[in-house]
Amino acid sequence: MCHRILKNFIVQCGDYTRGTGTGGRSIYGSRFDDEPNGLRLKHSKRYILQMANAGPDTNGNQFCFMLKAAPHLDGKHVVFGEVVEGFEVVDKMEQAGVEKDGMPLQHKVSFTNGGEFLF
């Protein structure tokens, strides 16, 4: 479930228990520490994947697709990957977004059978 989509900024997903951004647990429990290598990576372009958090070492089960470069998040949110194909899926999710935080989404957004780690 993607509960927060701000056009030209972010698609935030996770929280499979409530679907609102207020719930959920990770495989590590409620919260886990930042990964130093991920904090060194940059929010340099569209399609970067990062962990959502509420401050240092508060990662949970929420993550974000970046919709543009966001250098103000560098060193604050762990970057863990990027979309390498299927860009149109992220673009389609963005279409359901809103202009300002707090506005309801135009449509429910979720995805299934997604994700593949490439090393």
PDB file of C-alpha atoms in Angstrom:
ATOM      1  CA  MET A   1       0.000   0.000   0.000  1.00  0.00           C
ATOM      2  CA  CYS A   2       1.298   3.453  -0.899  1.00  0.00           C
ATOM      3  CA  HIS A   3      -0.248   5.974   1.471  1.00  0.00           C
ATOM      4  CA  ARG A   4       1.664   9.192   0.679  1.00  0.00           C
ATOM      5  CA  ILE A   5       2.290  10.403  -2.855  1.00  0.00           C
ATOM      6  CA  LEU A   6       3.472  13.951  -3.457  1.00  0.00           C
ATOM      7  CA  LYS A   7       3.790  14.763  -7.134  1.00  0.00           C
ATOM      8  CA  ASN A   8       7.327  15.599  -8.237  1.00  0.00           C
ATOM      9  CA  PHE A   9       8.738  14.488  -4.861  1.00  0.00           C
ATOM     10  CA  ILE A  10       7.957  11.070  -3.350  1.00  0.00           C
ATOM     11  CA  VAL A  11       5.866   7.881  -3.412  1.00  0.00           C
ATOM     12  CA  GLN A  12       5.847   6.480   0.144  1.00  0.00           C
ATOM     13  CA  CYS A  13       4.761   2.876   0.669  1.00  0.00           C
ATOM     14  CA  GLY A  14       4.778   0.220   3.365  1.00  0.00           C
ATOM     15  CA  ASP A  15       2.657   0.057   6.508  1.00  0.00           C
ATOM     16  CA  TYR A  16       0.813  -3.085   5.475  1.00  0.00           C
ATOM     17  CA  THR A  17      -1.027  -3.289   8.799  1.00  0.00           C
ATOM     18  CA  ARG A  18      -2.915   0.024   8.666  1.00  0.00           C
ATOM     19  CA  GLY A  19      -2.186   1.481   5.230  1.00  0.00           C
ATOM     20  CA  THR A  20      -1.988   4.999   6.650  1.00  0.00           C
ATOM     21  CA  GLY A  21       1.682   5.418   7.506  1.00  0.00           C
ATOM     22  CA  THR A  22       1.022   5.031  11.232  1.00  0.00           C
ATOM     23  CA  GLY A  23       1.513   1.277  11.629  1.00  0.00           C
ATOM     24  CA  GLY A  24       3.572  -1.668  10.594  1.00  0.00           C
ATOM     25  CA  ARG A  25       6.593  -3.627  11.702  1.00  0.00           C
ATOM     26  CA  SER A  26       9.744  -4.662   9.921  1.00  0.00           C
ATOM     27  CA  ILE A  27      11.341  -8.099   9.961  1.00  0.00           C
ATOM     28  CA  TYR A  28      13.639  -6.660  12.663  1.00  0.00           C
ATOM     29  CA  GLY A  29      10.809  -5.592  14.964  1.00  0.00           C
ATOM     30  CA  SER A  30       9.364  -2.137  15.271  1.00  0.00           C
ATOM     31  CA  ARG A  31      12.471  -0.103  14.325  1.00  0.00           C
ATOM     32  CA  PHE A  32      16.036  -0.700  13.183  1.00  0.00           C
ATOM     33  CA  ASP A  33      19.239   1.309  12.859  1.00  0.00           C
ATOM     34  CA  ASP A  34      20.456   3.220   9.825  1.00  0.00           C
ATOM     35  CA  GLU A  35      22.923   1.443   7.567  1.00  0.00           C
ATOM     36  CA  PRO A  36      26.029   3.682   7.299  1.00  0.00           C
ATOM     37  CA  ASN A  37      26.755   2.768   3.671  1.00  0.00           C
ATOM     38  CA  GLY A  38      23.179   3.662   2.693  1.00  0.00           C
ATOM     39  CA  LEU A  39      23.491   7.036   4.415  1.00  0.00           C
ATOM     40  CA  ARG A  40      26.524   7.803   2.229  1.00  0.00           C
ATOM     41  CA  LEU A  41      24.559   7.255  -0.995  1.00  0.00           C
ATOM     42  CA  LYS A  42      22.921  10.294  -2.600  1.00  0.00           C
ATOM     43  CA  HIS A  43      19.335  11.180  -3.452  1.00  0.00           C
ATOM     44  CA  SER A  44      20.676  12.328  -6.795  1.00  0.00           C
ATOM     45  CA  LYS A  45      17.884  11.532  -9.257  1.00  0.00           C
ATOM     46  CA  ARG A  46      14.408  10.232  -9.902  1.00  0.00           C
ATOM     47  CA  TYR A  47      13.757   6.521  -9.150  1.00  0.00           C
ATOM     48  CA  ILE A  48      16.083   6.255  -6.121  1.00  0.00           C
ATOM     49  CA  LEU A  49      14.717   3.976  -3.348  1.00  0.00           C
ATOM     50  CA  GLN A  50      15.106   5.066   0.270  1.00  0.00           C
ATOM     51  CA  MET A  51      13.851   4.151   3.721  1.00  0.00           C
ATOM     52  CA  ALA A  52      11.280   6.424   5.323  1.00  0.00           C
ATOM     53  CA  ASN A  53      12.070   7.328   8.923  1.00  0.00           C
ATOM     54  CA  ALA A  54      11.241   9.653  11.804  1.00  0.00           C
ATOM     55  CA  GLY A  55      14.867  10.494  12.613  1.00  0.00           C
ATOM     56  CA  PRO A  56      18.142   8.644  13.124  1.00  0.00           C
ATOM     57  CA  ASP A  57      17.866   4.867  13.557  1.00  0.00           C
ATOM     58  CA  THR A  58      14.057   4.770  13.211  1.00  0.00           C
ATOM     59  CA  ASN A  59      13.695   2.712  10.024  1.00  0.00           C
ATOM     60  CA  GLY A  60      10.626   0.480   9.928  1.00  0.00           C
ATOM     61  CA  ASN A  61       8.743  -1.068   7.036  1.00  0.00           C
ATOM     62  CA  GLN A  62       8.134   2.082   4.993  1.00  0.00           C
ATOM     63  CA  PHE A  63      10.129   3.022   1.935  1.00  0.00           C
ATOM     64  CA  CYS A  64       9.964   5.627  -0.803  1.00  0.00           C
ATOM     65  CA  PHE A  65      10.449   5.993  -4.516  1.00  0.00           C
ATOM     66  CA  MET A  66      12.020   9.395  -5.124  1.00  0.00           C
ATOM     67  CA  LEU A  67      10.412  11.365  -7.956  1.00  0.00           C
ATOM     68  CA  LYS A  68      13.255  13.885  -8.232  1.00  0.00           C
ATOM     69  CA  ALA A  69      16.679  14.583  -6.782  1.00  0.00           C
ATOM     70  CA  ALA A  70      16.450  15.499  -3.089  1.00  0.00           C
ATOM     71  CA  PRO A  71      19.910  16.400  -1.747  1.00  0.00           C
ATOM     72  CA  HIS A  72      18.372  17.741   1.487  1.00  0.00           C
ATOM     73  CA  LEU A  73      17.688  14.072   2.421  1.00  0.00           C
ATOM     74  CA  ASP A  74      21.314  12.962   1.929  1.00  0.00           C
ATOM     75  CA  GLY A  75      22.738  11.517   5.148  1.00  0.00           C
ATOM     76  CA  LYS A  76      19.287  11.463   6.770  1.00  0.00           C
ATOM     77  CA  HIS A  77      17.508   8.635   4.916  1.00  0.00           C
ATOM     78  CA  VAL A  78      19.119   5.332   3.927  1.00  0.00           C
ATOM     79  CA  VAL A  79      19.294   4.843   0.159  1.00  0.00           C
ATOM     80  CA  PHE A  80      19.065   1.143  -0.682  1.00  0.00           C
ATOM     81  CA  GLY A  81      18.540   0.954  -4.433  1.00  0.00           C
ATOM     82  CA  GLU A  82      17.026   2.378  -7.558  1.00  0.00           C
ATOM     83  CA  VAL A  83      14.485   1.391 -10.161  1.00  0.00           C
ATOM     84  CA  VAL A  84      16.331  -0.010 -13.196  1.00  0.00           C
ATOM     85  CA  GLU A  85      13.331  -0.984 -15.325  1.00  0.00           C
ATOM     86  CA  GLY A  86       9.575  -0.569 -15.124  1.00  0.00           C
ATOM     87  CA  PHE A  87       9.862   3.199 -14.756  1.00  0.00           C
ATOM     88  CA  GLU A  88       6.310   3.499 -16.090  1.00  0.00           C
ATOM     89  CA  VAL A  89       5.002   1.836 -12.906  1.00  0.00           C
ATOM     90  CA  VAL A  90       6.486   4.583 -10.715  1.00  0.00           C
ATOM     91  CA  ASP A  91       5.239   7.209 -13.173  1.00  0.00           C
ATOM     92  CA  LYS A  92       1.721   5.733 -12.953  1.00  0.00           C
ATOM     93  CA  MET A  93       1.833   5.765  -9.130  1.00  0.00           C
ATOM     94  CA  GLU A  94       2.803   9.445  -9.247  1.00  0.00           C
ATOM     95  CA  GLN A  95      -0.352  10.226 -11.246  1.00  0.00           C
ATOM     96  CA  ALA A  96      -2.475   9.328  -8.192  1.00  0.00           C
ATOM     97  CA  GLY A  97      -0.543  11.841  -6.106  1.00  0.00           C
ATOM     98  CA  VAL A  98      -1.456  15.178  -4.638  1.00  0.00           C
ATOM     99  CA  GLU A  99       0.239  18.570  -4.594  1.00  0.00           C
ATOM    100  CA  LYS A 100       0.419  19.021  -0.792  1.00  0.00           C
ATOM    101  CA  ASP A 101       0.818  16.780   2.257  1.00  0.00           C
ATOM    102  CA  GLY A 102      -2.420  16.012   4.060  1.00  0.00           C
ATOM    103  CA  MET A 103      -4.613  15.906   0.955  1.00  0.00           C
ATOM    104  CA  PRO A 104      -6.307  12.528   0.270  1.00  0.00           C
ATOM    105  CA  LEU A 105      -4.992  10.472  -2.638  1.00  0.00           C
ATOM    106  CA  GLN A 106      -7.136  10.360  -5.769  1.00  0.00           C
ATOM    107  CA  HIS A 107      -6.945   6.526  -5.900  1.00  0.00           C
ATOM    108  CA  LYS A 108      -5.734   3.640  -3.746  1.00  0.00           C
ATOM    109  CA  VAL A 109      -2.248   2.638  -4.839  1.00  0.00           C
ATOM    110  CA  SER A 110      -0.641  -0.723  -4.182  1.00  0.00           C
ATOM    111  CA  PHE A 111       1.655  -3.034  -6.073  1.00  0.00           C
ATOM    112  CA  THR A 112       2.181  -6.778  -6.051  1.00  0.00           C
ATOM    113  CA  ASN A 113       4.775  -9.176  -7.413  1.00  0.00           C
ATOM    114  CA  GLY A 114       7.331  -6.392  -7.589  1.00  0.00           C
ATOM    115  CA  GLY A 115      10.961  -6.163  -6.841  1.00  0.00           C
ATOM    116  CA  GLU A 116      14.110  -7.926  -7.775  1.00  0.00           C
ATOM    117  CA  PHE A 117      17.515  -7.298  -6.276  1.00  0.00           C
ATOM    118  CA  LEU A 118      20.325  -6.914  -8.779  1.00  0.00           C
ATOM    119  CA  PHE A 119      23.908  -7.170  -7.540  1.00  0.00           C
TER     120      PHE A 119
END
